[in-house]
Amino acid sequence: QTQTQNQNQTQTTNVHVNVPVTQNTNISFTAPPPPPPPPPPPAVHAPACSVHLTPFAHGHAQPATLTWASSNATSAFIEPGIGAVALSGSRTVFPAPGQVYTLTVHGPGGSAVCQNAIHTTLTALPLDKIPYTGFDFGPVGNMLYWVALLAFSIGGAYFIVYWRGGMLAFLRSALRRWLYPAYRRMRA
């Protein structure tokens, strides 16, 4: 026979054992209380993330700081060109114009995606940053080049103004050759 009493959260069980020697023995013991039910599993929250760029607007190929953070995540990945990263952190980047960084985080509650558009202002490069791709004959060669260019310009100006009466005389004779036959036909 078993009896259960719920006083003070203890459980008492009476057990009657019959021994073949015609003796009736009564054994009694107290069992420990049952363990409490397990707590409900913690609520699983969806991951969240954020990604920021400092400065927000900058010039082409200038450094910027990319900062990101996440919660309820176990892994994080940034594209393009960065890859797996810590769940929060920062990094120096050299974004192209219009570059968009995408942070993807995964956790027990799913995944989340965050993006940051980068507003790039195009600025003029200073002249010392532009490579010189023209000719370079050294100081003497460059001087000879400019002297030859100046002499050619002077010769061309002389030809236009003075040679065989200059440009005005040339235009007058050309007009006579083209227009004079037509003028003679009109008078005839």
CSV table of C-alpha atoms in Angstrom, one decimal:
chain,number,residue,atom,x,y,z
A,1,GLN,CA,0.0,0.0,0.0
A,2,THR,CA,1.3,3.4,-0.9
A,3,GLN,CA,0.2,6.7,0.6
A,4,THR,CA,1.2,10.2,-0.5
A,5,GLN,CA,0.9,13.2,1.7
A,6,ASN,CA,1.5,16.7,0.4
A,7,GLN,CA,2.4,18.5,3.6
A,8,ASN,CA,5.5,20.6,3.5
A,9,GLN,CA,6.3,19.2,0.0
A,10,THR,CA,7.4,15.8,1.3
A,11,GLN,CA,6.2,12.5,0.2
A,12,THR,CA,5.7,9.6,2.6
A,13,THR,CA,5.4,6.0,1.3
A,14,ASN,CA,4.5,3.1,3.5
A,15,VAL,CA,5.5,-0.3,2.3
A,16,HIS,CA,4.3,-3.5,3.9
A,17,VAL,CA,6.6,-6.5,3.5
A,18,ASN,CA,5.5,-10.0,4.3
A,19,VAL,CA,8.3,-12.1,5.5
A,20,PRO,CA,7.7,-15.9,5.1
A,21,VAL,CA,8.4,-16.5,8.8
A,22,THR,CA,4.9,-15.3,9.7
A,23,GLN,CA,6.1,-12.0,10.8
A,24,ASN,CA,4.7,-8.8,9.5
A,25,THR,CA,7.3,-6.0,9.2
A,26,ASN,CA,6.4,-2.4,8.5
A,27,ILE,CA,9.1,-0.4,6.8
A,28,SER,CA,8.6,3.4,6.3
A,29,PHE,CA,10.9,5.8,4.4
A,30,THR,CA,10.7,9.4,3.2
A,31,ALA,CA,11.6,10.2,-0.5
A,32,PRO,CA,13.1,13.5,-1.5
A,33,PRO,CA,10.7,15.9,-3.3
A,34,PRO,CA,10.6,15.6,-7.1
A,35,PRO,CA,12.8,18.1,-9.0
A,36,PRO,CA,11.0,21.3,-10.1
A,37,PRO,CA,10.0,21.4,-13.7
A,38,PRO,CA,12.6,22.7,-16.1
A,39,PRO,CA,12.3,26.4,-16.8
A,40,PRO,CA,10.8,27.3,-20.2
A,41,PRO,CA,13.4,27.8,-22.9
A,42,PRO,CA,14.5,31.4,-23.3
A,43,ALA,CA,12.7,33.4,-26.0
A,44,VAL,CA,14.7,33.3,-29.2
A,45,HIS,CA,15.0,36.9,-30.6
A,46,ALA,CA,15.8,37.7,-34.2
A,47,PRO,CA,19.2,39.2,-34.9
A,48,ALA,CA,19.6,42.9,-35.5
A,49,CYS,CA,22.4,44.9,-37.0
A,50,SER,CA,23.6,48.3,-38.0
A,51,VAL,CA,26.4,49.6,-40.2
A,52,HIS,CA,27.7,53.2,-40.4
A,53,LEU,CA,30.3,55.0,-42.4
A,54,THR,CA,32.3,58.0,-41.1
A,55,PRO,CA,32.6,60.4,-42.7
A,56,PHE,CA,29.3,60.0,-44.5
A,57,ALA,CA,30.4,61.9,-47.6
A,58,HIS,CA,34.0,61.9,-48.8
A,59,GLY,CA,36.2,62.1,-51.9
A,60,HIS,CA,37.0,59.3,-54.2
A,61,ALA,CA,39.6,56.8,-52.9
A,62,GLN,CA,39.8,58.5,-49.6
A,63,PRO,CA,39.8,56.5,-46.3
A,64,ALA,CA,36.6,56.1,-44.3
A,65,THR,CA,35.8,54.2,-41.2
A,66,LEU,CA,33.2,51.4,-41.5
A,67,THR,CA,31.6,50.6,-38.1
A,68,TRP,CA,29.1,47.8,-37.5
A,69,ALA,CA,27.3,46.3,-34.5
A,70,SER,CA,24.9,43.4,-34.1
A,71,SER,CA,22.7,41.8,-31.4
A,72,ASN,CA,21.4,38.2,-31.0
A,73,ALA,CA,23.8,37.0,-33.6
A,74,THR,CA,26.4,34.3,-33.7
A,75,SER,CA,28.2,35.2,-37.0
A,76,ALA,CA,28.6,38.3,-39.2
A,77,PHE,CA,29.8,38.8,-42.8
A,78,ILE,CA,30.4,42.0,-44.8
A,79,GLU,CA,30.4,42.3,-48.5
A,80,PRO,CA,32.0,43.3,-50.9
A,81,GLY,CA,35.5,42.4,-50.3
A,82,ILE,CA,35.7,42.1,-46.5
A,83,GLY,CA,34.3,38.7,-45.5
A,84,ALA,CA,33.7,37.2,-42.1
A,85,VAL,CA,34.0,39.8,-39.2
A,86,ALA,CA,33.5,40.0,-35.5
A,87,LEU,CA,29.9,40.6,-34.3
A,88,SER,CA,30.8,44.3,-33.8
A,89,GLY,CA,33.8,46.4,-34.8
A,90,SER,CA,35.3,48.9,-37.2
A,91,ARG,CA,37.6,48.9,-40.1
A,92,THR,CA,39.3,51.5,-42.5
A,93,VAL,CA,38.0,51.1,-46.0
A,94,PHE,CA,38.7,52.9,-49.3
A,95,PRO,CA,35.2,52.9,-51.0
A,96,ALA,CA,34.6,53.5,-54.7
A,97,PRO,CA,31.9,56.1,-55.7
A,98,GLY,CA,28.5,54.8,-54.8
A,99,GLN,CA,29.9,51.7,-53.0
A,100,VAL,CA,27.3,49.9,-50.8
A,101,TYR,CA,28.5,47.7,-47.9
A,102,THR,CA,26.1,44.9,-46.8
A,103,LEU,CA,26.4,43.4,-43.3
A,104,THR,CA,24.6,40.0,-42.9
A,105,VAL,CA,24.3,38.5,-39.4
A,106,HIS,CA,23.0,35.0,-38.5
A,107,GLY,CA,21.8,33.8,-35.1
A,108,PRO,CA,19.4,31.2,-33.5
A,109,GLY,CA,16.4,33.5,-34.4
A,110,GLY,CA,17.2,33.8,-38.1
A,111,SER,CA,19.3,36.4,-40.0
A,112,ALA,CA,19.3,40.1,-40.7
A,113,VAL,CA,20.8,42.2,-43.5
A,114,CYS,CA,21.9,45.9,-43.1
A,115,GLN,CA,23.2,48.1,-45.9
A,116,ASN,CA,25.0,51.5,-45.9
A,117,ALA,CA,25.1,53.6,-49.1
A,118,ILE,CA,28.2,55.7,-49.4
A,119,HIS,CA,27.8,59.1,-50.8
A,120,THR,CA,31.0,60.0,-52.6
A,121,THR,CA,31.8,63.5,-53.7
A,122,LEU,CA,34.1,63.7,-56.7
A,123,THR,CA,36.9,66.2,-56.0
A,124,ALA,CA,39.6,67.4,-58.4
A,125,LEU,CA,42.9,65.7,-57.9
A,126,PRO,CA,45.8,68.0,-57.1
A,127,LEU,CA,48.3,68.4,-60.0
A,128,ASP,CA,51.0,66.6,-58.1
A,129,LYS,CA,48.9,63.5,-58.0
A,130,ILE,CA,48.4,63.4,-61.8
A,131,PRO,CA,51.2,61.5,-63.5
A,132,TYR,CA,52.9,63.4,-66.4
A,133,THR,CA,52.5,61.4,-69.6
A,134,GLY,CA,53.9,63.9,-72.1
A,135,PHE,CA,57.4,64.3,-73.4
A,136,ASP,CA,60.3,65.0,-71.2
A,137,PHE,CA,63.6,65.7,-72.9
A,138,GLY,CA,65.2,67.3,-69.8
A,139,PRO,CA,65.7,71.0,-69.4
A,140,VAL,CA,67.8,71.5,-72.6
A,141,GLY,CA,65.5,69.4,-74.8
A,142,ASN,CA,62.4,71.1,-73.5
A,143,MET,CA,64.0,74.5,-74.2
A,144,LEU,CA,64.9,73.4,-77.8
A,145,TYR,CA,61.3,72.2,-78.3
A,146,TRP,CA,59.8,75.5,-77.2
A,147,VAL,CA,62.3,77.5,-79.3
A,148,ALA,CA,61.4,75.4,-82.4
A,149,LEU,CA,57.7,75.8,-81.8
A,150,LEU,CA,58.1,79.6,-81.4
A,151,ALA,CA,60.2,79.8,-84.7
A,152,PHE,CA,57.6,77.8,-86.5
A,153,SER,CA,54.8,80.1,-85.3
A,154,ILE,CA,56.8,83.2,-86.4
A,155,GLY,CA,57.4,81.7,-89.8
A,156,GLY,CA,53.7,80.9,-90.2
A,157,ALA,CA,52.8,84.5,-89.2
A,158,TYR,CA,55.3,85.9,-91.7
A,159,PHE,CA,53.9,83.7,-94.5
A,160,ILE,CA,50.3,84.8,-93.7
A,161,VAL,CA,51.1,88.5,-93.5
A,162,TYR,CA,54.0,89.3,-95.8
A,163,TRP,CA,54.8,86.5,-98.4
A,164,ARG,CA,53.7,87.6,-101.9
A,165,GLY,CA,51.6,90.4,-100.5
A,166,GLY,CA,50.3,88.4,-97.5
A,167,MET,CA,47.0,86.8,-96.8
A,168,LEU,CA,45.0,89.7,-98.1
A,169,ALA,CA,46.7,89.6,-101.5
A,170,PHE,CA,46.1,85.8,-101.6
A,171,LEU,CA,42.4,86.1,-100.9
A,172,ARG,CA,42.1,89.0,-103.5
A,173,SER,CA,43.7,86.9,-106.2
A,174,ALA,CA,41.7,83.8,-105.3
A,175,LEU,CA,38.4,85.8,-105.4
A,176,ARG,CA,39.4,87.2,-108.8
A,177,ARG,CA,40.1,83.8,-110.2
A,178,TRP,CA,36.8,82.4,-109.0
A,179,LEU,CA,34.6,85.4,-109.4
A,180,TYR,CA,36.1,87.2,-112.4
A,181,PRO,CA,35.0,84.7,-115.0
A,182,ALA,CA,31.4,84.8,-113.6
A,183,TYR,CA,31.6,88.6,-113.6
A,184,ARG,CA,32.7,88.7,-117.2
A,185,ARG,CA,29.8,86.4,-118.2
A,186,MET,CA,27.3,88.5,-116.5
A,187,ARG,CA,28.5,91.7,-118.3
A,188,ALA,CA,28.5,90.0,-121.7
